[in-house]
Amino acid sequence: MWAAAPLLLLLLLLLFLLPLLLARLWRRRAAPLEPAGRAVLITGCDSGFGHLLALRLHRLGFTVFAGCLSPGGEGARRLQREAAAGRLRVLRLDVTRARDVLAAKELVLSHLPERGFWGLVNNAGISTFGETGWLSMEKYEKFADVNLLGSIRTTLAFLPLLRKYKGRIVFMSSIVAYFSLGNGIYSMTKAAIEKFCDALRLEMKKFGVRVCIIQPGNYARSTKIQPPVSAEEIWNELSEEEKAVYNKEYVQEWANFFNSILSKGSTNGNEVVDAMVDALMSPTPKARYMVAKLTEKALVFACALFPTVVMDSVLSYALSK
């Protein structure tokens, strides 16, 4: 019996790897999507990944609706300058406002190209730093409204169109959906959006709608989502109860640690945009695209593999240093 164990293990390994190899071969052979005449709406195009994606999709031939929080801002003006008239439209879109989302839907419906509405990219998001007790309830509500409910609000509005045209929905998550290092409020919203996507992906299969999640690693220097943090500003915003527990030196050390992480972020945001484009154009898109360094992927793998008590010890030790 034990002599057959290596053979059984090899068989199980082949059964696991064979579908992956076949899927990879199919992805290489299948023809990519023809973008001409298809519309895509992207949220959060003022800067960062959304801005880069709007330009990329426009150059590929899509009809692009670029939602910007500030349609008169620098990012929106840059999009308008670089895009040909007619096929890229900049619109005001605050995903926390239902009337903005409905106005965006009306605009899309009135300017649909011949092949209809193909994709929704839920990219808009905000980030901040701070331990759990340092952040006010108002801040928690704001983050949930933008990062989680904003994506859900926009998705529900465009779901009938996506079902009709058998389109794609792309969500921006993060590897910090698996762990937290000083930005628990951001991790919380990304973990929640992952679960929403898992449910939506299964439900949409019967309609031919694909749901994809993008999981970037540290790309802080490619976006404006998380500027360097100021220990002084954090301290001034703390409640008296929190100030009685912590001191300025501790907050400064935390800020220095977090800023050092930000400074190591990749500046090549196009790596993430490549994944977003594949999610929209591939005939066989992945459910998840993890775009991260090898060390970041290893940390995610460890979080999934090892017991929580082990990872808590590892992360606590790292934070203490």
PDB file of C-alpha atoms in Angstrom, residues 141-302:
ATOM      1  CA  GLU A 141     -18.559  54.796   7.361  1.00  0.00           C
ATOM      2  CA  LYS A 142     -16.850  56.834   4.641  1.00  0.00           C
ATOM      3  CA  PHE A 143     -14.485  54.009   3.709  1.00  0.00           C
ATOM      4  CA  ALA A 144     -17.271  51.461   3.610  1.00  0.00           C
ATOM      5  CA  ASP A 145     -19.349  53.798   1.450  1.00  0.00           C
ATOM      6  CA  VAL A 146     -16.587  54.419  -1.113  1.00  0.00           C
ATOM      7  CA  ASN A 147     -14.673  51.140  -1.270  1.00  0.00           C
ATOM      8  CA  LEU A 148     -17.487  48.659  -0.668  1.00  0.00           C
ATOM      9  CA  LEU A 149     -20.957  50.170  -1.063  1.00  0.00           C
ATOM     10  CA  GLY A 150     -19.799  52.406  -3.916  1.00  0.00           C
ATOM     11  CA  SER A 151     -18.786  49.369  -5.971  1.00  0.00           C
ATOM     12  CA  ILE A 152     -22.003  47.569  -5.070  1.00  0.00           C
ATOM     13  CA  ARG A 153     -24.126  50.644  -5.839  1.00  0.00           C
ATOM     14  CA  THR A 154     -22.574  51.007  -9.301  1.00  0.00           C
ATOM     15  CA  THR A 155     -22.728  47.284 -10.025  1.00  0.00           C
ATOM     16  CA  LEU A 156     -26.437  47.010  -9.174  1.00  0.00           C
ATOM     17  CA  ALA A 157     -27.241  49.961 -11.429  1.00  0.00           C
ATOM     18  CA  PHE A 158     -25.458  48.472 -14.456  1.00  0.00           C
ATOM     19  CA  LEU A 159     -26.277  44.806 -13.871  1.00  0.00           C
ATOM     20  CA  PRO A 160     -29.245  44.724 -16.299  1.00  0.00           C
ATOM     21  CA  LEU A 161     -27.037  46.074 -19.101  1.00  0.00           C
ATOM     22  CA  LEU A 162     -24.230  43.671 -18.290  1.00  0.00           C
ATOM     23  CA  ARG A 163     -26.620  40.717 -18.350  1.00  0.00           C
ATOM     24  CA  LYS A 164     -28.099  41.874 -21.637  1.00  0.00           C
ATOM     25  CA  TYR A 165     -24.719  42.104 -23.389  1.00  0.00           C
ATOM     26  CA  LYS A 166     -23.006  39.262 -21.472  1.00  0.00           C
ATOM     27  CA  GLY A 167     -20.282  41.627 -20.388  1.00  0.00           C
ATOM     28  CA  ARG A 168     -17.549  41.821 -17.756  1.00  0.00           C
ATOM     29  CA  ILE A 169     -17.337  43.288 -14.243  1.00  0.00           C
ATOM     30  CA  VAL A 170     -13.896  44.066 -12.847  1.00  0.00           C
ATOM     31  CA  PHE A 171     -13.297  44.931  -9.184  1.00  0.00           C
ATOM     32  CA  MET A 172     -10.193  46.456  -7.645  1.00  0.00           C
ATOM     33  CA  SER A 173      -9.149  44.574  -4.538  1.00  0.00           C
ATOM     34  CA  SER A 174      -5.690  44.232  -2.958  1.00  0.00           C
ATOM     35  CA  ILE A 175      -3.402  41.646  -1.401  1.00  0.00           C
ATOM     36  CA  VAL A 176      -4.161  43.317   1.938  1.00  0.00           C
ATOM     37  CA  ALA A 177      -7.550  41.593   1.766  1.00  0.00           C
ATOM     38  CA  TYR A 178      -5.548  38.711   3.281  1.00  0.00           C
ATOM     39  CA  PHE A 179      -3.621  40.575   5.992  1.00  0.00           C
ATOM     40  CA  SER A 180      -3.229  44.022   7.533  1.00  0.00           C
ATOM     41  CA  LEU A 181      -0.170  46.104   8.376  1.00  0.00           C
ATOM     42  CA  GLY A 182      -1.410  49.376   9.791  1.00  0.00           C
ATOM     43  CA  ASN A 183      -4.268  49.862   7.349  1.00  0.00           C
ATOM     44  CA  GLY A 184      -6.967  47.622   8.763  1.00  0.00           C
ATOM     45  CA  ILE A 185      -9.767  49.903   7.575  1.00  0.00           C
ATOM     46  CA  TYR A 186      -8.617  49.469   3.949  1.00  0.00           C
ATOM     47  CA  SER A 187      -8.069  45.711   4.409  1.00  0.00           C
ATOM     48  CA  MET A 188     -11.582  45.392   5.825  1.00  0.00           C
ATOM     49  CA  THR A 189     -13.221  46.916   2.745  1.00  0.00           C
ATOM     50  CA  LYS A 190     -11.126  44.841   0.339  1.00  0.00           C
ATOM     51  CA  ALA A 191     -11.883  41.591   2.149  1.00  0.00           C
ATOM     52  CA  ALA A 192     -15.578  42.468   2.001  1.00  0.00           C
ATOM     53  CA  ILE A 193     -15.495  43.251  -1.725  1.00  0.00           C
ATOM     54  CA  GLU A 194     -13.802  39.895  -2.354  1.00  0.00           C
ATOM     55  CA  LYS A 195     -16.718  38.064  -0.736  1.00  0.00           C
ATOM     56  CA  PHE A 196     -19.234  40.150  -2.674  1.00  0.00           C
ATOM     57  CA  CYS A 197     -17.424  39.217  -5.893  1.00  0.00           C
ATOM     58  CA  ASP A 198     -17.354  35.528  -4.998  1.00  0.00           C
ATOM     59  CA  ALA A 199     -21.125  35.503  -4.668  1.00  0.00           C
ATOM     60  CA  LEU A 200     -21.669  37.651  -7.766  1.00  0.00           C
ATOM     61  CA  ARG A 201     -19.298  35.587  -9.928  1.00  0.00           C
ATOM     62  CA  LEU A 202     -21.230  32.381  -9.281  1.00  0.00           C
ATOM     63  CA  GLU A 203     -24.612  34.049  -9.777  1.00  0.00           C
ATOM     64  CA  MET A 204     -23.625  35.697 -13.073  1.00  0.00           C
ATOM     65  CA  LYS A 205     -22.253  32.544 -14.741  1.00  0.00           C
ATOM     66  CA  LYS A 206     -25.719  31.540 -15.943  1.00  0.00           C
ATOM     67  CA  PHE A 207     -26.017  34.886 -17.760  1.00  0.00           C
ATOM     68  CA  GLY A 208     -22.583  34.686 -19.404  1.00  0.00           C
ATOM     69  CA  VAL A 209     -21.285  37.622 -17.348  1.00  0.00           C
ATOM     70  CA  ARG A 210     -17.692  37.262 -16.099  1.00  0.00           C
ATOM     71  CA  VAL A 211     -16.612  38.760 -12.759  1.00  0.00           C
ATOM     72  CA  CYS A 212     -12.905  39.377 -12.159  1.00  0.00           C
ATOM     73  CA  ILE A 213     -10.924  40.639  -9.179  1.00  0.00           C
ATOM     74  CA  ILE A 214      -7.633  42.530  -9.479  1.00  0.00           C
ATOM     75  CA  GLN A 215      -5.324  42.119  -6.460  1.00  0.00           C
ATOM     76  CA  PRO A 216      -2.380  44.524  -6.682  1.00  0.00           C
ATOM     77  CA  GLY A 217       0.540  44.434  -4.301  1.00  0.00           C
ATOM     78  CA  ASN A 218       2.292  47.611  -3.211  1.00  0.00           C
ATOM     79  CA  TYR A 219       1.810  50.146  -6.013  1.00  0.00           C
ATOM     80  CA  ALA A 220       1.617  53.164  -3.721  1.00  0.00           C
ATOM     81  CA  ARG A 221       3.969  55.209  -5.902  1.00  0.00           C
ATOM     82  CA  SER A 222       1.829  54.516  -8.990  1.00  0.00           C
ATOM     83  CA  THR A 223      -1.341  56.035  -7.563  1.00  0.00           C
ATOM     84  CA  LYS A 224      -2.516  58.840  -5.314  1.00  0.00           C
ATOM     85  CA  ILE A 225      -4.676  56.574  -3.165  1.00  0.00           C
ATOM     86  CA  GLN A 226      -2.281  56.690  -0.194  1.00  0.00           C
ATOM     87  CA  PRO A 227      -0.012  59.731   0.224  1.00  0.00           C
ATOM     88  CA  PRO A 228       2.734  59.684   2.901  1.00  0.00           C
ATOM     89  CA  VAL A 229       1.253  59.931   6.391  1.00  0.00           C
ATOM     90  CA  SER A 230       1.994  62.657   8.934  1.00  0.00           C
ATOM     91  CA  ALA A 231       2.463  61.621  12.551  1.00  0.00           C
ATOM     92  CA  GLU A 232       1.551  65.128  13.675  1.00  0.00           C
ATOM     93  CA  GLU A 233      -1.780  65.052  11.844  1.00  0.00           C
ATOM     94  CA  ILE A 234      -2.565  61.592  13.200  1.00  0.00           C
ATOM     95  CA  TRP A 235      -1.793  62.704  16.754  1.00  0.00           C
ATOM     96  CA  ASN A 236      -3.946  65.814  16.466  1.00  0.00           C
ATOM     97  CA  GLU A 237      -6.922  63.713  15.320  1.00  0.00           C
ATOM     98  CA  LEU A 238      -6.696  61.211  18.184  1.00  0.00           C
ATOM     99  CA  SER A 239      -9.315  61.290  20.908  1.00  0.00           C
ATOM    100  CA  GLU A 240      -8.220  62.093  24.444  1.00  0.00           C
ATOM    101  CA  GLU A 241      -8.783  58.455  25.383  1.00  0.00           C
ATOM    102  CA  GLU A 242      -6.364  57.286  22.689  1.00  0.00           C
ATOM    103  CA  LYS A 243      -3.789  59.928  23.621  1.00  0.00           C
ATOM    104  CA  ALA A 244      -3.883  58.582  27.167  1.00  0.00           C
ATOM    105  CA  VAL A 245      -2.873  55.134  25.849  1.00  0.00           C
ATOM    106  CA  TYR A 246      -0.341  56.053  23.163  1.00  0.00           C
ATOM    107  CA  ASN A 247       2.345  58.721  22.893  1.00  0.00           C
ATOM    108  CA  LYS A 248       3.736  60.820  20.048  1.00  0.00           C
ATOM    109  CA  GLU A 249       6.875  58.692  19.771  1.00  0.00           C
ATOM    110  CA  TYR A 250       4.818  55.559  19.137  1.00  0.00           C
ATOM    111  CA  VAL A 251       2.722  57.306  16.480  1.00  0.00           C
ATOM    112  CA  GLN A 252       5.886  58.646  14.851  1.00  0.00           C
ATOM    113  CA  GLU A 253       7.444  55.171  14.726  1.00  0.00           C
ATOM    114  CA  TRP A 254       4.282  53.781  13.146  1.00  0.00           C
ATOM    115  CA  ALA A 255       4.184  56.603  10.601  1.00  0.00           C
ATOM    116  CA  ASN A 256       7.845  56.035   9.717  1.00  0.00           C
ATOM    117  CA  PHE A 257       7.210  52.314   9.288  1.00  0.00           C
ATOM    118  CA  PHE A 258       4.183  52.861   7.059  1.00  0.00           C
ATOM    119  CA  ASN A 259       5.934  55.527   4.971  1.00  0.00           C
ATOM    120  CA  SER A 260       8.878  53.188   4.440  1.00  0.00           C
ATOM    121  CA  ILE A 261       6.463  50.610   3.014  1.00  0.00           C
ATOM    122  CA  LEU A 262       4.926  53.238   0.723  1.00  0.00           C
ATOM    123  CA  SER A 263       8.366  54.307  -0.524  1.00  0.00           C
ATOM    124  CA  LYS A 264       9.051  50.743  -1.698  1.00  0.00           C
ATOM    125  CA  GLY A 265       5.944  50.618  -3.883  1.00  0.00           C
ATOM    126  CA  SER A 266       6.253  49.915  -7.589  1.00  0.00           C
ATOM    127  CA  THR A 267       6.040  52.846 -10.002  1.00  0.00           C
ATOM    128  CA  ASN A 268       4.928  50.663 -12.919  1.00  0.00           C
ATOM    129  CA  GLY A 269       1.165  50.950 -12.705  1.00  0.00           C
ATOM    130  CA  ASN A 270       0.854  49.542 -16.217  1.00  0.00           C
ATOM    131  CA  GLU A 271       1.466  46.068 -14.772  1.00  0.00           C
ATOM    132  CA  VAL A 272      -1.877  46.331 -12.999  1.00  0.00           C
ATOM    133  CA  VAL A 273      -3.529  47.876 -16.051  1.00  0.00           C
ATOM    134  CA  ASP A 274      -2.336  44.910 -18.141  1.00  0.00           C
ATOM    135  CA  ALA A 275      -4.290  42.608 -15.815  1.00  0.00           C
ATOM    136  CA  MET A 276      -7.374  44.827 -16.014  1.00  0.00           C
ATOM    137  CA  VAL A 277      -7.212  44.791 -19.817  1.00  0.00           C
ATOM    138  CA  ASP A 278      -6.872  40.999 -19.848  1.00  0.00           C
ATOM    139  CA  ALA A 279      -9.908  40.715 -17.566  1.00  0.00           C
ATOM    140  CA  LEU A 280     -11.905  42.755 -20.080  1.00  0.00           C
ATOM    141  CA  MET A 281     -10.549  41.296 -23.332  1.00  0.00           C
ATOM    142  CA  SER A 282      -9.514  37.694 -22.749  1.00  0.00           C
ATOM    143  CA  PRO A 283     -11.976  35.044 -23.971  1.00  0.00           C
ATOM    144  CA  THR A 284     -11.152  33.133 -20.774  1.00  0.00           C
ATOM    145  CA  PRO A 285     -10.510  35.732 -18.055  1.00  0.00           C
ATOM    146  CA  LYS A 286      -9.238  34.685 -14.636  1.00  0.00           C
ATOM    147  CA  ALA A 287     -11.387  35.018 -11.544  1.00  0.00           C
ATOM    148  CA  ARG A 288      -8.451  36.655  -9.734  1.00  0.00           C
ATOM    149  CA  TYR A 289      -5.387  38.502 -11.002  1.00  0.00           C
ATOM    150  CA  MET A 290      -2.720  38.878  -8.337  1.00  0.00           C
ATOM    151  CA  VAL A 291      -0.219  41.472  -9.538  1.00  0.00           C
ATOM    152  CA  ALA A 292       2.469  41.539  -6.884  1.00  0.00           C
ATOM    153  CA  LYS A 293       6.112  40.860  -6.103  1.00  0.00           C
ATOM    154  CA  LEU A 294       7.165  37.308  -5.294  1.00  0.00           C
ATOM    155  CA  THR A 295       7.622  38.181  -1.604  1.00  0.00           C
ATOM    156  CA  GLU A 296       4.107  39.647  -1.472  1.00  0.00           C
ATOM    157  CA  LYS A 297       2.632  36.548  -3.108  1.00  0.00           C
ATOM    158  CA  ALA A 298       4.537  34.382  -0.633  1.00  0.00           C
ATOM    159  CA  LEU A 299       3.021  36.324   2.271  1.00  0.00           C
ATOM    160  CA  VAL A 300      -0.483  35.832   0.880  1.00  0.00           C
ATOM    161  CA  PHE A 301       0.223  32.121   0.400  1.00  0.00           C
ATOM    162  CA  ALA A 302       1.498  31.861   3.975  1.00  0.00           C
TER     163      ALA A 302
END
